[in-house]
Short mmCIF file of C-alpha atoms in Angstrom, two decimals:
data_model
loop_
_atom_site.label_atom_id
_atom_site.label_comp_id
_atom_site.label_asym_id
_atom_site.label_seq_id
_atom_site.Cartn_x
_atom_site.Cartn_y
_atom_site.Cartn_z
CA UNK A 968 0.00 0.00 0.00
CA UNK A 969 0.89 3.65 -0.11
CA UNK A 970 1.95 5.31 3.11
CA UNK A 971 3.51 8.49 4.44
CA UNK A 972 4.97 8.72 7.95
CA UNK A 973 5.93 11.88 9.77
CA UNK A 974 6.02 12.77 13.47
CA UNK A 975 2.79 14.04 14.95
CA UNK A 976 4.26 16.93 16.89
CA UNK A 977 7.60 18.63 17.49
CA UNK A 978 8.70 21.47 19.74
CA UNK A 979 11.58 23.85 19.11
CA UNK A 980 12.92 27.13 20.43
CA UNK A 981 12.80 30.48 18.65
CA UNK A 982 16.04 31.08 16.76
CA UNK A 983 16.98 27.40 16.69
CA UNK A 984 16.96 24.81 13.87
CA UNK A 985 14.47 21.97 13.49
CA UNK A 986 14.34 19.03 11.10
CA UNK A 987 11.03 17.37 10.26
CA UNK A 988 11.42 13.89 8.79
CA UNK A 989 9.14 12.09 6.38
CA UNK A 990 9.30 8.56 5.01
CA UNK A 991 7.16 7.40 2.13
CA UNK A 992 6.07 4.32 0.25
CA UNK A 993 4.24 4.88 -3.00
CA UNK A 994 3.39 3.11 -6.24
CA UNK A 995 5.87 4.90 -8.43
CA UNK A 996 7.30 8.27 -7.51
CA UNK A 997 7.08 11.66 -9.15
CA UNK A 998 8.34 13.90 -6.40
CA UNK A 999 7.98 14.93 -2.78
CA UNK A 1000 6.19 18.06 -1.65
CA UNK A 1001 6.19 19.99 1.61
CA UNK A 1002 3.33 22.30 2.54
CA UNK A 1003 2.83 24.59 5.53
CA UNK A 1004 -0.60 24.91 7.11
CA UNK A 1005 -1.38 27.46 9.81
CA UNK A 1006 -4.30 26.71 12.07
CA UNK A 1007 -7.58 27.47 10.37
CA UNK A 1008 -6.00 28.13 7.00
CA UNK A 1009 -5.39 26.16 3.81
CA UNK A 1010 -1.95 24.67 3.06
CA UNK A 1011 0.64 26.73 1.22
CA UNK A 1012 3.34 25.24 -0.99
CA UNK A 1013 6.88 25.23 0.42
CA UNK A 1014 9.04 22.93 -1.68
CA UNK A 1015 9.27 20.20 -4.28
CA UNK A 1016 12.06 17.61 -4.64
CA UNK A 1017 12.29 14.97 -7.32
CA UNK A 1018 16.07 14.47 -7.47
CA UNK A 1019 18.27 13.35 -4.59
CA UNK A 1020 19.83 16.10 -2.59
CA UNK A 1021 19.18 19.31 -0.76
CA UNK A 1022 17.14 22.22 -2.10
CA UNK A 1023 17.61 25.45 -0.20
CA UNK A 1024 15.09 28.26 -0.21
CA UNK A 1025 15.84 30.96 2.31
CA UNK A 1026 15.39 29.71 5.87
CA UNK A 1027 13.76 26.52 4.63
CA UNK A 1028 15.56 23.59 3.00
CA UNK A 1029 14.24 20.25 1.82
CA UNK A 1030 16.18 17.04 1.31
CA UNK A 1031 15.32 13.90 -0.61
CA UNK A 1032 16.79 10.40 -0.77
CA UNK A 1033 14.83 8.34 -3.29
CA UNK A 1034 16.67 5.12 -2.49
CA UNK A 1035 15.70 5.41 1.17
CA UNK A 1036 12.18 6.78 0.59
CA UNK A 1037 13.08 9.62 2.90
CA UNK A 1038 12.81 13.37 3.00
CA UNK A 1039 13.23 16.08 5.57
CA UNK A 1040 12.31 19.72 5.89
CA UNK A 1041 14.89 21.86 7.66
CA UNK A 1042 13.84 25.15 9.20
CA UNK A 1043 16.55 27.54 10.36
CA UNK A 1044 16.42 30.65 12.53
CA UNK A 1045 12.99 29.70 13.75
CA UNK A 1046 10.45 32.44 14.22
CA UNK A 1047 7.23 32.34 16.18
CA UNK A 1048 5.29 32.61 12.92
CA UNK A 1049 6.74 29.23 11.88
CA UNK A 1050 4.39 27.58 14.36
CA UNK A 1051 2.19 25.55 12.03
CA UNK A 1052 1.58 22.07 10.72
CA UNK A 1053 3.96 20.83 8.04
CA UNK A 1054 2.54 18.38 5.56
CA UNK A 1055 4.63 15.92 3.59
CA UNK A 1056 3.10 14.58 0.37
CA UNK A 1057 4.53 12.16 -2.18
CA UNK A 1058 3.32 12.05 -5.77
CA UNK A 1059 2.74 8.56 -7.14
CA UNK A 1060 2.94 7.22 -10.67
CA UNK A 1061 -0.55 8.57 -11.45
CA UNK A 1062 0.52 12.06 -10.35
CA UNK A 1063 -1.75 11.80 -7.31
CA UNK A 1064 -0.53 13.23 -4.01
CA UNK A 1065 -0.38 10.87 -1.06
CA UNK A 1066 -0.57 12.98 2.09
CA UNK A 1067 0.99 12.51 5.49
CA UNK A 1068 -1.02 13.43 8.56
CA UNK A 1069 1.15 16.47 9.17
CA UNK A 1070 3.64 17.47 11.86
CA UNK A 1071 2.51 20.15 14.28
CA UNK A 1072 5.49 22.37 15.05
CA UNK A 1073 5.35 24.36 18.28
CA UNK A 1074 7.84 27.19 18.66
CA UNK A 1075 8.64 28.37 22.18
CA UNK A 1076 10.25 31.73 22.97
CA UNK B 97 1.42 33.57 -9.81
CA UNK B 98 -0.44 30.30 -9.15
CA UNK B 99 -3.32 31.78 -7.19
CA UNK B 100 -6.43 29.80 -6.39
CA UNK B 101 -9.53 31.48 -5.05
CA UNK B 102 -12.46 29.91 -3.30
CA UNK B 103 -15.90 31.33 -2.65
CA UNK B 104 -17.55 31.67 -0.24
CA UNK B 105 -15.08 31.56 2.63
CA UNK B 106 -17.83 31.02 5.21
CA UNK B 107 -21.25 29.40 4.89
CA UNK B 108 -23.86 28.86 7.57
CA UNK B 109 -26.95 27.03 6.41
CA UNK B 110 -29.93 25.09 7.67
CA UNK B 111 -30.03 21.32 7.58
CA UNK B 112 -31.49 20.04 4.32
CA UNK B 113 -30.34 22.91 2.13
CA UNK B 114 -27.74 22.72 -0.61
CA UNK B 115 -24.52 24.72 -0.68
CA UNK B 116 -22.34 25.47 -3.68
CA UNK B 117 -18.63 26.22 -3.33
CA UNK B 118 -16.60 27.64 -6.20
CA UNK B 119 -12.90 27.10 -6.84
CA UNK B 120 -11.09 29.19 -9.42
CA UNK B 121 -7.53 29.18 -10.72
CA UNK B 122 -6.87 32.87 -11.31
CA UNK B 123 -3.68 32.96 -13.34
CA UNK B 124 -3.30 29.48 -14.78
CA UNK B 125 -5.42 26.81 -16.39
CA UNK B 126 -6.11 23.67 -14.44
CA UNK B 127 -7.26 20.50 -16.15
CA UNK B 128 -7.35 18.88 -12.75
CA UNK B 129 -8.65 20.24 -9.49
CA UNK B 130 -9.02 18.49 -6.16
CA UNK B 131 -11.54 18.78 -3.35
CA UNK B 132 -10.47 18.07 0.21
CA UNK B 133 -12.23 18.06 3.53
CA UNK B 134 -10.54 18.65 6.84
CA UNK B 135 -12.08 18.19 10.26
CA UNK B 136 -10.56 20.03 13.23
CA UNK B 137 -7.10 18.81 14.18
CA UNK B 138 -7.19 16.14 11.48
CA UNK B 139 -5.28 15.73 8.25
CA UNK B 140 -6.51 16.59 4.79
CA UNK B 141 -8.86 14.04 3.31
CA UNK B 142 -9.17 13.90 -0.46
CA UNK B 143 -12.81 13.72 -1.46
CA UNK B 144 -12.60 13.76 -5.24
CA UNK B 145 -10.53 14.65 -8.26
CA UNK B 146 -12.26 17.01 -10.63
CA UNK B 147 -11.39 16.69 -14.32
CA UNK B 148 -12.29 19.38 -16.81
CA UNK B 149 -14.86 18.16 -19.29
CA UNK B 150 -15.40 14.78 -17.68
CA UNK B 151 -16.83 13.18 -14.57
CA UNK B 152 -15.10 13.57 -11.25
CA UNK B 153 -13.34 10.66 -9.61
CA UNK B 154 -14.53 10.12 -6.06
CA UNK B 155 -12.56 8.56 -3.24
CA UNK B 156 -13.91 5.51 -1.50
CA UNK B 157 -16.63 6.35 0.98
CA UNK B 158 -17.52 9.71 -0.58
CA UNK B 159 -21.08 9.84 -1.90
CA UNK B 160 -21.04 11.24 -5.41
CA UNK B 161 -24.76 12.01 -5.31
CA UNK B 162 -24.31 14.08 -2.19
CA UNK B 163 -21.18 15.93 -3.24
CA UNK B 164 -21.76 17.06 -6.80
CA UNK B 165 -18.72 18.27 -8.70
CA UNK B 166 -18.75 20.21 -11.92
CA UNK B 167 -15.57 21.25 -13.74
CA UNK B 168 -16.97 23.06 -16.74
CA UNK B 169 -13.95 25.17 -17.62
CA UNK B 170 -10.19 25.14 -17.20
CA UNK B 171 -10.41 27.70 -14.41
CA UNK B 172 -13.52 26.75 -12.46
CA UNK B 173 -14.68 23.75 -10.47
CA UNK B 174 -17.70 23.73 -8.19
CA UNK B 175 -18.62 21.47 -5.29
CA UNK B 176 -22.28 21.31 -4.29
CA UNK B 177 -23.12 19.76 -0.95
CA UNK B 178 -26.69 18.59 -1.42
CA UNK B 179 -29.13 18.24 1.47
CA UNK B 180 -26.46 19.25 3.95
CA UNK B 181 -26.58 17.87 7.48
CA UNK B 182 -24.68 18.89 10.63
CA UNK B 183 -22.14 16.10 10.10
CA UNK B 184 -21.17 17.78 6.82
CA UNK B 185 -19.88 20.78 8.76
CA UNK B 186 -16.19 20.97 7.95
CA UNK B 187 -13.43 22.93 6.26
CA UNK B 188 -13.58 22.32 2.50
CA UNK B 189 -10.43 23.12 0.56
CA UNK B 190 -9.87 22.96 -3.17
CA UNK B 191 -6.57 22.79 -4.98
CA UNK B 192 -5.62 23.16 -8.60
CA UNK B 193 -2.71 21.52 -10.34
CA UNK B 194 -0.50 23.88 -12.29
CA UNK B 195 0.58 21.74 -15.18
CA UNK B 196 2.32 24.45 -17.10
CA UNK B 197 4.38 26.19 -14.46
CA UNK B 198 8.00 25.97 -13.43
CA UNK B 199 7.30 23.50 -10.64
CA UNK B 200 5.95 20.41 -12.27
CA UNK B 201 2.55 19.20 -11.11
CA UNK B 202 2.44 21.42 -8.05
CA UNK B 203 -0.91 21.75 -6.37
CA UNK B 204 -1.91 25.17 -5.14
CA UNK B 205 -4.64 25.49 -2.57
CA UNK B 206 -7.55 27.84 -2.29
CA UNK B 207 -8.11 29.55 1.07
CA UNK B 208 -10.83 27.09 2.06
CA UNK B 209 -14.54 27.30 2.86
CA UNK B 210 -15.88 26.77 6.35
CA UNK B 211 -19.29 25.15 6.26
CA UNK B 212 -21.50 25.08 9.32
CA UNK B 213 -24.79 23.25 9.02
CA UNK B 214 -27.27 24.00 11.77
#
């Protein structure tokens, strides 16, 4: 079957770095997406990886290892506004997104 | 770019009435749009995939006669919740797949519609 695993909740301190891991199993693979969702709002697109390696975009970076079925989202210089849920989604061979349940990130001052 | 709008953002209705939600891709054409539902503190749940010019594909357990989807143009999909009941109260979110942009196959989400059925 198809499955996405990510931690339910993480806590980090303002100004620090946090890494949110995601493992996936899909029928075929056409890329890995990360979305941010603030409470009560719709998800917003953060990153897309289809090749192995690290993609950096400002304070956020995303890493992919296709052989391991593994990705992580790295957030640096954490700000209070980064408190949100982070959704990992893998695209299967039919270009359908398989969603994880999301990781709730709590930032403490 | 890649903006998706959704209307209305809030709906309060009486049990038994029907509610229509619109999803529009504002600056790109979307052959495929998706409708999700999200209950409080739960993950996104895909309800159906809306295909322009053809019938929607519904996920298992989603009643197609209750949740009517129409994707009549490349920029508009509508979801109609027919004979709504209190258990249909939820956050409904649409997304549209940008198939022509720089990021391949990225889905962009509308702001969501909160439905409360009394």
